[in-house]
Tab-separated table of C-alpha atoms and ligand atoms in Angstrom:
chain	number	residue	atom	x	y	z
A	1	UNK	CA	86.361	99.771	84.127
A	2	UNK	CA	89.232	100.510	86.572
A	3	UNK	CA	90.708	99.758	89.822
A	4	UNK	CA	92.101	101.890	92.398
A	5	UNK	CA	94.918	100.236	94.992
A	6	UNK	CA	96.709	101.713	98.216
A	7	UNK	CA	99.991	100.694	97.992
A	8	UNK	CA	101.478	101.452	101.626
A	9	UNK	CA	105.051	101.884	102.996
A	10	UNK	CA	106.339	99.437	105.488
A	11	UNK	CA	108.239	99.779	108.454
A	12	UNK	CA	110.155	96.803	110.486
A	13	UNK	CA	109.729	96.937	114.426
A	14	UNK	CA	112.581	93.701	114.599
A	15	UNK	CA	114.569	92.565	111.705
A	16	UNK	CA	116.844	89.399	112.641
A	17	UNK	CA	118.724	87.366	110.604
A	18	UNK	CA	118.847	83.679	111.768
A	19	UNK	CA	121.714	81.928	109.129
A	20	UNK	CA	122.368	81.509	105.796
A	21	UNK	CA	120.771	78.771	104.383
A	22	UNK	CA	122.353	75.913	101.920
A	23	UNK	CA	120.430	77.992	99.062
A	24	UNK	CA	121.683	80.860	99.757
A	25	UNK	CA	119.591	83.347	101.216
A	26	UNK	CA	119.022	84.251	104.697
A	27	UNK	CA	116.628	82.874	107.342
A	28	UNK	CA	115.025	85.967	108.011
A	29	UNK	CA	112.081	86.599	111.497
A	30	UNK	CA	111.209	89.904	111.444
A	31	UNK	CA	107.616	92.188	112.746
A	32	UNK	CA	106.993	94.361	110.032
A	33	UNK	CA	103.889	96.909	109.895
A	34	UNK	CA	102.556	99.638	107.139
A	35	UNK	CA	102.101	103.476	107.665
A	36	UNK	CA	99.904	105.931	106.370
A	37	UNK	CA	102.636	107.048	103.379
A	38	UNK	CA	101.053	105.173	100.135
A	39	UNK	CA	101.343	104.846	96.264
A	40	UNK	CA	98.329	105.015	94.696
A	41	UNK	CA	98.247	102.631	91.948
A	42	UNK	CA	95.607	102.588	89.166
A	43	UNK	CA	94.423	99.332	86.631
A	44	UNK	CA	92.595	100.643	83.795
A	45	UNK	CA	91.408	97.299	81.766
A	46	UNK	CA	93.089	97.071	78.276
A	47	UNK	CA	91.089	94.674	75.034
A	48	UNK	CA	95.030	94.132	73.751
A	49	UNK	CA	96.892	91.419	75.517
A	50	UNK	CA	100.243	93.520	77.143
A	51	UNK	CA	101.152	95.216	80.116
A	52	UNK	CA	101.963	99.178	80.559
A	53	UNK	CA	102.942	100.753	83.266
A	54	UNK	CA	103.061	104.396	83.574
A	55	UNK	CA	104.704	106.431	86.462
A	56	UNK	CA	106.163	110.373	86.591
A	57	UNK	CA	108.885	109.189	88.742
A	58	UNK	CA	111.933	108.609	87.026
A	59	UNK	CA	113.709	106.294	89.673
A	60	UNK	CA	110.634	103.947	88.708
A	61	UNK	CA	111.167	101.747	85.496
A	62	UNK	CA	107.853	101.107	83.212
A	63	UNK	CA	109.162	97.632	82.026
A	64	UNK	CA	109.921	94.595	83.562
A	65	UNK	CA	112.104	95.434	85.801
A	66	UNK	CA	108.742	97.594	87.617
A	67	UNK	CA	107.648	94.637	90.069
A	68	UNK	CA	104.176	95.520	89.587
A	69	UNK	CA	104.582	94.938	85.841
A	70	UNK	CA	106.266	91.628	87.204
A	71	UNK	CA	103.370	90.802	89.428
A	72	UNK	CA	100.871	90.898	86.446
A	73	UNK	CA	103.085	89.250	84.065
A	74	UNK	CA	103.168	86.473	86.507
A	75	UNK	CA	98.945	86.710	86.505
A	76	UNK	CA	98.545	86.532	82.862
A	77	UNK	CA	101.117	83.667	82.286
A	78	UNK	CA	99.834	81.525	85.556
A	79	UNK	CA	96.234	82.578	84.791
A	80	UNK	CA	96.420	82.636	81.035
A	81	UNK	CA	94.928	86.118	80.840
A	82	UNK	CA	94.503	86.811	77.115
A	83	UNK	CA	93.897	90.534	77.812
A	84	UNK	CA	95.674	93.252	79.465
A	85	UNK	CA	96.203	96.406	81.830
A	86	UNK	CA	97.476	99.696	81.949
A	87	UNK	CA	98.915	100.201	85.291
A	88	UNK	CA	99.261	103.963	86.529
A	89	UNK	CA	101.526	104.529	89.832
A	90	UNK	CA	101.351	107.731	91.718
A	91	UNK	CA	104.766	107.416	93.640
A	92	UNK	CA	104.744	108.760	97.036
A	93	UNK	CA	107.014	106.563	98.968
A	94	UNK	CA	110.817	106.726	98.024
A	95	UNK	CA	112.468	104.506	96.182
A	96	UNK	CA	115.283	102.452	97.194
A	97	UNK	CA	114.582	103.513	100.874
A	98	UNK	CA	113.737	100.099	103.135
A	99	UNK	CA	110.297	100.992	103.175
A	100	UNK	CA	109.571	98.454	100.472
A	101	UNK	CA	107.881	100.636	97.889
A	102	UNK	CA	107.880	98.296	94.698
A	103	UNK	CA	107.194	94.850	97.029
A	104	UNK	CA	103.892	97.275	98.050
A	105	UNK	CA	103.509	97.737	94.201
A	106	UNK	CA	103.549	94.354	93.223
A	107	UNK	CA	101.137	93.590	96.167
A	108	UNK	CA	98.980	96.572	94.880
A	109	UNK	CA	98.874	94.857	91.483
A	110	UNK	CA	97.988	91.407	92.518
A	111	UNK	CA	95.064	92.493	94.604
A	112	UNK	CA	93.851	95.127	92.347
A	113	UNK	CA	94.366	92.812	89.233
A	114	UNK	CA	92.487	89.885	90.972
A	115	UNK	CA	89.375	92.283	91.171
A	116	UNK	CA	89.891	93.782	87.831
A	117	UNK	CA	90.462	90.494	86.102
A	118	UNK	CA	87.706	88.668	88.491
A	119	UNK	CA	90.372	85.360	89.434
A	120	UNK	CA	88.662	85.170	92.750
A	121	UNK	CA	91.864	84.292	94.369
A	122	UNK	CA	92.083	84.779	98.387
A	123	UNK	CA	94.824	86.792	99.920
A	124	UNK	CA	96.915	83.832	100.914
A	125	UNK	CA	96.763	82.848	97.808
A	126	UNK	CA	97.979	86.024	95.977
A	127	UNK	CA	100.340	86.153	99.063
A	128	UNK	CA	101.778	82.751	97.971
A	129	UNK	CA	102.273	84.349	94.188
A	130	UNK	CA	103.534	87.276	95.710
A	131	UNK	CA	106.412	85.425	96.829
A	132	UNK	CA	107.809	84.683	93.473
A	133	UNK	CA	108.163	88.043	92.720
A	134	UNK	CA	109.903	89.529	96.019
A	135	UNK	CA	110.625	88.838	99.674
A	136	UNK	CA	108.495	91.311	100.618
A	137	UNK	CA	105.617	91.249	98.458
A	138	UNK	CA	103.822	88.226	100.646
A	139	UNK	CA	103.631	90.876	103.397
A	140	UNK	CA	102.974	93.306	101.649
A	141	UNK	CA	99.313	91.587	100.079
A	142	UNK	CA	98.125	91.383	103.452
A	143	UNK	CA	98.987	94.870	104.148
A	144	UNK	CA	98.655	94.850	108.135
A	145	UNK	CA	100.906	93.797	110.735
A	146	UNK	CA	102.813	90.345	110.234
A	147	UNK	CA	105.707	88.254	111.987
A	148	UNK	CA	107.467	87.172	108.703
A	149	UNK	CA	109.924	84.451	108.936
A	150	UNK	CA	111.716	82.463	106.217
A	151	UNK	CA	113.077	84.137	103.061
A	152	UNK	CA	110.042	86.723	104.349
A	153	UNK	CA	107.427	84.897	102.656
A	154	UNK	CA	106.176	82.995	105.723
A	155	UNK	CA	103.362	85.134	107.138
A	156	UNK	CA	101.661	84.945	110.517
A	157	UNK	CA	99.106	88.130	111.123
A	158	UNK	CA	99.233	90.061	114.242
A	159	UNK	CA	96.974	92.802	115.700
A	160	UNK	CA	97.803	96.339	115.162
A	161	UNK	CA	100.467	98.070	117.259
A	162	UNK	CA	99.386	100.600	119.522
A	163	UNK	CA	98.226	104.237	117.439
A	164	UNK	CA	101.490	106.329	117.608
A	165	UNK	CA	103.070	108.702	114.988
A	166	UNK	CA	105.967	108.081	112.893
A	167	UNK	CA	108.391	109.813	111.600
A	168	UNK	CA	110.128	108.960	108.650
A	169	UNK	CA	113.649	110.406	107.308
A	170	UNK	CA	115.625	109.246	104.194
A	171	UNK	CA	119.146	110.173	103.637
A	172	UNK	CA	120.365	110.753	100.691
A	173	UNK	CA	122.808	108.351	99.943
A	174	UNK	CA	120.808	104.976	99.089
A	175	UNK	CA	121.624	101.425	100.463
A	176	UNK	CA	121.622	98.519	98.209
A	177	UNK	CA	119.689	95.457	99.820
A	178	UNK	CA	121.897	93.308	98.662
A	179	UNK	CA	125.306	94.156	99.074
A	180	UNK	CA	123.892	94.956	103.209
A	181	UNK	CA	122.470	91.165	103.557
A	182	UNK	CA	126.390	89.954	102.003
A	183	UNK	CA	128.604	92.148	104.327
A	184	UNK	CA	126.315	90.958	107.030
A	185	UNK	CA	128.480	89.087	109.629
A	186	UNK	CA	126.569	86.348	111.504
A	187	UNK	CA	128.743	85.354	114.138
A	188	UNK	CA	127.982	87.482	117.267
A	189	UNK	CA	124.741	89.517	116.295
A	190	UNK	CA	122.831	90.853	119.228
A	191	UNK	CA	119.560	89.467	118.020
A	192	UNK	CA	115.852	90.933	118.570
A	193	UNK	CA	113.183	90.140	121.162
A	194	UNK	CA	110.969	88.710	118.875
A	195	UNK	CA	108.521	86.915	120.935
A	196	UNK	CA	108.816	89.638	123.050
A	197	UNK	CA	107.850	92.328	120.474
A	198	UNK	CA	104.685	89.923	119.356
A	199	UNK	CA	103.660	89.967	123.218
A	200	UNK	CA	104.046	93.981	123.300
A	201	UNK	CA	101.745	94.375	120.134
A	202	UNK	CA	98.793	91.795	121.589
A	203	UNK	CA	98.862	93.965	124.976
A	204	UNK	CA	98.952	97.532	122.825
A	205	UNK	CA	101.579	98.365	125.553
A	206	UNK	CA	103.608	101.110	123.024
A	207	UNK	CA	106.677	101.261	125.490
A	208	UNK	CA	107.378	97.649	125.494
A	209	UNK	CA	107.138	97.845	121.400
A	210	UNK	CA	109.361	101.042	121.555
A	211	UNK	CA	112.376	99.327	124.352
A	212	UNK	CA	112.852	96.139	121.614
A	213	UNK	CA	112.681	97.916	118.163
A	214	UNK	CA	115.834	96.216	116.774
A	215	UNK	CA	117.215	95.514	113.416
A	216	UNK	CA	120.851	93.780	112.545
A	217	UNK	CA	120.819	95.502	109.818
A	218	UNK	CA	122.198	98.126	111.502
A	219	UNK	CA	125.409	96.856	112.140
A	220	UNK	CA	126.292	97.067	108.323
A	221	UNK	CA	124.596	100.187	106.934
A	222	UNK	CA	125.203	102.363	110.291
A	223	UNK	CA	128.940	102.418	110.346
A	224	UNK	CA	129.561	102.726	106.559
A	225	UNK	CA	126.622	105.860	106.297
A	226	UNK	CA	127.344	107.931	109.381
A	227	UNK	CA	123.835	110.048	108.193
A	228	UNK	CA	122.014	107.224	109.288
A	229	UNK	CA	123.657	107.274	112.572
A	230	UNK	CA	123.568	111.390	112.896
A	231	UNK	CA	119.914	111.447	111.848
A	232	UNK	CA	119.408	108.659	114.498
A	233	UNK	CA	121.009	110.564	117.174
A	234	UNK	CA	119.318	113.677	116.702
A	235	UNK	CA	115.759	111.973	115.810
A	236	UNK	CA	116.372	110.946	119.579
A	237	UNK	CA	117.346	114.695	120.563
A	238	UNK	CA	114.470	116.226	119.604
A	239	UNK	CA	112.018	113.795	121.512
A	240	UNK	CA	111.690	110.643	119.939
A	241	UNK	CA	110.476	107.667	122.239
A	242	UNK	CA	112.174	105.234	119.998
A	243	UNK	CA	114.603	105.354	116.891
A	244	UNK	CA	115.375	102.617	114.229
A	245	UNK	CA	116.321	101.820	110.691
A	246	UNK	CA	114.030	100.287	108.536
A	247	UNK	CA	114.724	97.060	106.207
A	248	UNK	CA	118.474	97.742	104.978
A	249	UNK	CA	118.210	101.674	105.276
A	250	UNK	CA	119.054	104.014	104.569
A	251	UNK	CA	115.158	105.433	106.222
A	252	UNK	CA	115.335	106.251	109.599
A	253	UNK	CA	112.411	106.176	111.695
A	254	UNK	CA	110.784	107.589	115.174
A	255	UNK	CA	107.956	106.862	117.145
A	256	UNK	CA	105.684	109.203	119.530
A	257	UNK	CA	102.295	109.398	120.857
A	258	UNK	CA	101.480	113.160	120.504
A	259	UNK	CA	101.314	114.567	117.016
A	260	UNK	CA	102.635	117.949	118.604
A	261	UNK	CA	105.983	115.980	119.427
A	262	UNK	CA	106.291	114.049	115.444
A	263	UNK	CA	106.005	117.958	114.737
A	264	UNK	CA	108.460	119.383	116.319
A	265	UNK	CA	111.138	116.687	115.304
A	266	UNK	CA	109.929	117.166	111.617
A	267	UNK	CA	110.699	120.805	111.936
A	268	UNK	CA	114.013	120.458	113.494
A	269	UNK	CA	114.883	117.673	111.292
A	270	UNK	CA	114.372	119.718	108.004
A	271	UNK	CA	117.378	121.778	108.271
A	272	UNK	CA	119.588	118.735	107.491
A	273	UNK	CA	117.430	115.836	105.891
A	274	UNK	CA	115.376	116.845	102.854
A	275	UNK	CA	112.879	114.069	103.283
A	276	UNK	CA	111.268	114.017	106.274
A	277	UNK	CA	107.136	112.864	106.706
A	278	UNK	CA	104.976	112.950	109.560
A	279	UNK	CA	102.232	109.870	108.902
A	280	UNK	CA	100.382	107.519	111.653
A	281	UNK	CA	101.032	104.273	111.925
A	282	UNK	CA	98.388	102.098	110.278
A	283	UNK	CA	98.691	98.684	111.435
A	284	UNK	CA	95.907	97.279	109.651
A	285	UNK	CA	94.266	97.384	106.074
A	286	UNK	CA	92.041	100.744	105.454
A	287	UNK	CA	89.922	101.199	103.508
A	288	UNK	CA	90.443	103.942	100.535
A	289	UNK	CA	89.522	107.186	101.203
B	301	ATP	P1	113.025	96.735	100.251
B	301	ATP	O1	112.781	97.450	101.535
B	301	ATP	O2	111.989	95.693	99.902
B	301	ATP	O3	114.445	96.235	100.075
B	301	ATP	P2	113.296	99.285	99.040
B	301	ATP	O4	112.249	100.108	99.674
B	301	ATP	O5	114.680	99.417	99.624
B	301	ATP	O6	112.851	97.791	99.065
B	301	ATP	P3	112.286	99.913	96.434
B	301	ATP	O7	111.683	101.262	96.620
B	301	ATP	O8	111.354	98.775	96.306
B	301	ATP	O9	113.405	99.610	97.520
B	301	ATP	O10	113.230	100.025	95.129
B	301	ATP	C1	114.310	99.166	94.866
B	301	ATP	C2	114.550	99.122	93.344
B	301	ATP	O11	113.457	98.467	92.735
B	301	ATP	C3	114.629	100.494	92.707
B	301	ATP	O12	115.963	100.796	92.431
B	301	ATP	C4	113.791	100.418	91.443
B	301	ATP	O13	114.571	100.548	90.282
B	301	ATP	C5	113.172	99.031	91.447
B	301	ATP	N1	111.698	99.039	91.282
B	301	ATP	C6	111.002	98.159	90.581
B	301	ATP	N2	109.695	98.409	90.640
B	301	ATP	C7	109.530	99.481	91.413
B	301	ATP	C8	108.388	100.198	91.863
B	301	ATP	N3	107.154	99.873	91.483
B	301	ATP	N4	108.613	101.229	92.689
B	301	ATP	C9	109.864	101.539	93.078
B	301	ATP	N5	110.971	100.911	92.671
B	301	ATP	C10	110.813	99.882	91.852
């Protein structure tokens, strides 16, 4: 018997950063949604009680230190699963690129190791387990559109954003999440519509989501990787309604309506980025195809 799981990339519309609280992480509110750029993630049932993970990407650990090898650790141990898994990941989205490709994996593994497994657990409460793995991963089980708020795991659905293409570009150098969120200075941040951004998405009006796409994150990772801020520039250029970095970077990304237009940019992009993708914006969960 085995399981088949989307795992897909998210993008943030707003990230803000509210303070730093007395334990030490950040209050975070921000809108994040998913596009259609996926892992596909595999759970073949095992008789022998362990965990393997298997992946041809060699930026992607097989151990431990794999969150979806995390996520069903934390299964077995909570659930006292006296069996196991062999977990296969087809890695399409890149790694270490704010577009949260291992919290997606984790959130793969709960909801495809819930089925395979049979725990019967509902999606707020793999959500809830999610969140002892990663930030992310609570937002990632639901995989739609969500206002998260908190450390990220507080989750509050919204409707999908209005269809538009996206397109995605990763620099080369990579960002580390954490060393952005500690050179983060508080004092002074030009903080995100937020309510305004939910309001946007519930009328599908696309230019009022494009005019408050914000992230703070900017203000660190933009002026120590100029590439962000050149690929930004020129995403614009070449016809992009709207431009912004996702999670800590380095990923730039740009929104349009006509498929024509994510084309062009993707073309003239290529001469100077290496990863570029052209993928909708889902919004929602789909079902696999
Ligand atoms: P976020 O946006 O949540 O900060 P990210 O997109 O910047 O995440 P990831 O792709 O999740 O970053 O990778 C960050 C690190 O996590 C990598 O350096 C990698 O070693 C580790 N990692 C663990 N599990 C996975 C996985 N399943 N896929 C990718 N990376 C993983």
């Amino acid at each position: 018997m085995y399981i088949l799981e989307k795992a897909p990339a998210k993008i943030n519309l707003t990230l803000d950063v509210l303070y730093k609280r007395p334990d030490h992480y950040h209050e975070v509110e921000m809108i994040m949604t998913t596009v259609d750029l996926a892992d596909r993630l595999e759970f073949f049932l095992l008789k022998e009680d362990r965990i393997e993970v298997v992946s041809e990407n060699r930026f992607v650990p097989n151990d431990e230190r794999n969150l979806a090898y995390r996520a069903a650790m934390l299964l077995k141990e909570r659930f006292q699963i006296k069996i196991g898994v062999k977990i296969k990941i087809d890695k399409q989205i890149p790694v270490a690129a704010g577009l949260a490709g291992g919290s997606s994996d984790a959130a793969a593994a709960l909801r495809g190791l819930n089925k395979l497994w049979k725990l019967g657990l509902s999606l707020s409460e793999l959500a809830t387990l999610g969140s002892e793995v990663g930030s992310d991963v609570s937002f990632c089980v639901y995989d739609s559109t969500a206002l998260a708020k908190g450390r990220g795991e507080n989750i509050l659905e919204l409707p999908a954003p209005p269809h538009c293409w996206v397109v995605l570009a990763k620099p080369v150098q990579g960002v580390s999440t954490q060393s952005v969120y500690q050179s983060l200075h508080l004092d002074n941040l030009d903080h995100p519509d937020t309510q305004g951004m939910i309001q946007a998405i519930k009328q599908s009006d696309y230019q009022g989501v494009c005019k408050r796409l914000k992230n703070v994150l900017e203000t660190v990772t933009l002026p120590k990787n100029p590439e962000v801020e050149l690929i930004k520039a020129q995403m614009k250029r070449f016809g992009a309604d709207a431009v912004l970095m996702s999670g800590s970077g380095p990923t730039v990304f740009g929104l349009v309506q006509q498929e024509s237009r994510a084309d062009h940019i993707y073309n003239s992009l290529r001469g100077f980025c290496e990863e570029v993708y052209v993928v909708r914006l889902l919004g929602s969960h789909q079902t696999l195809d």
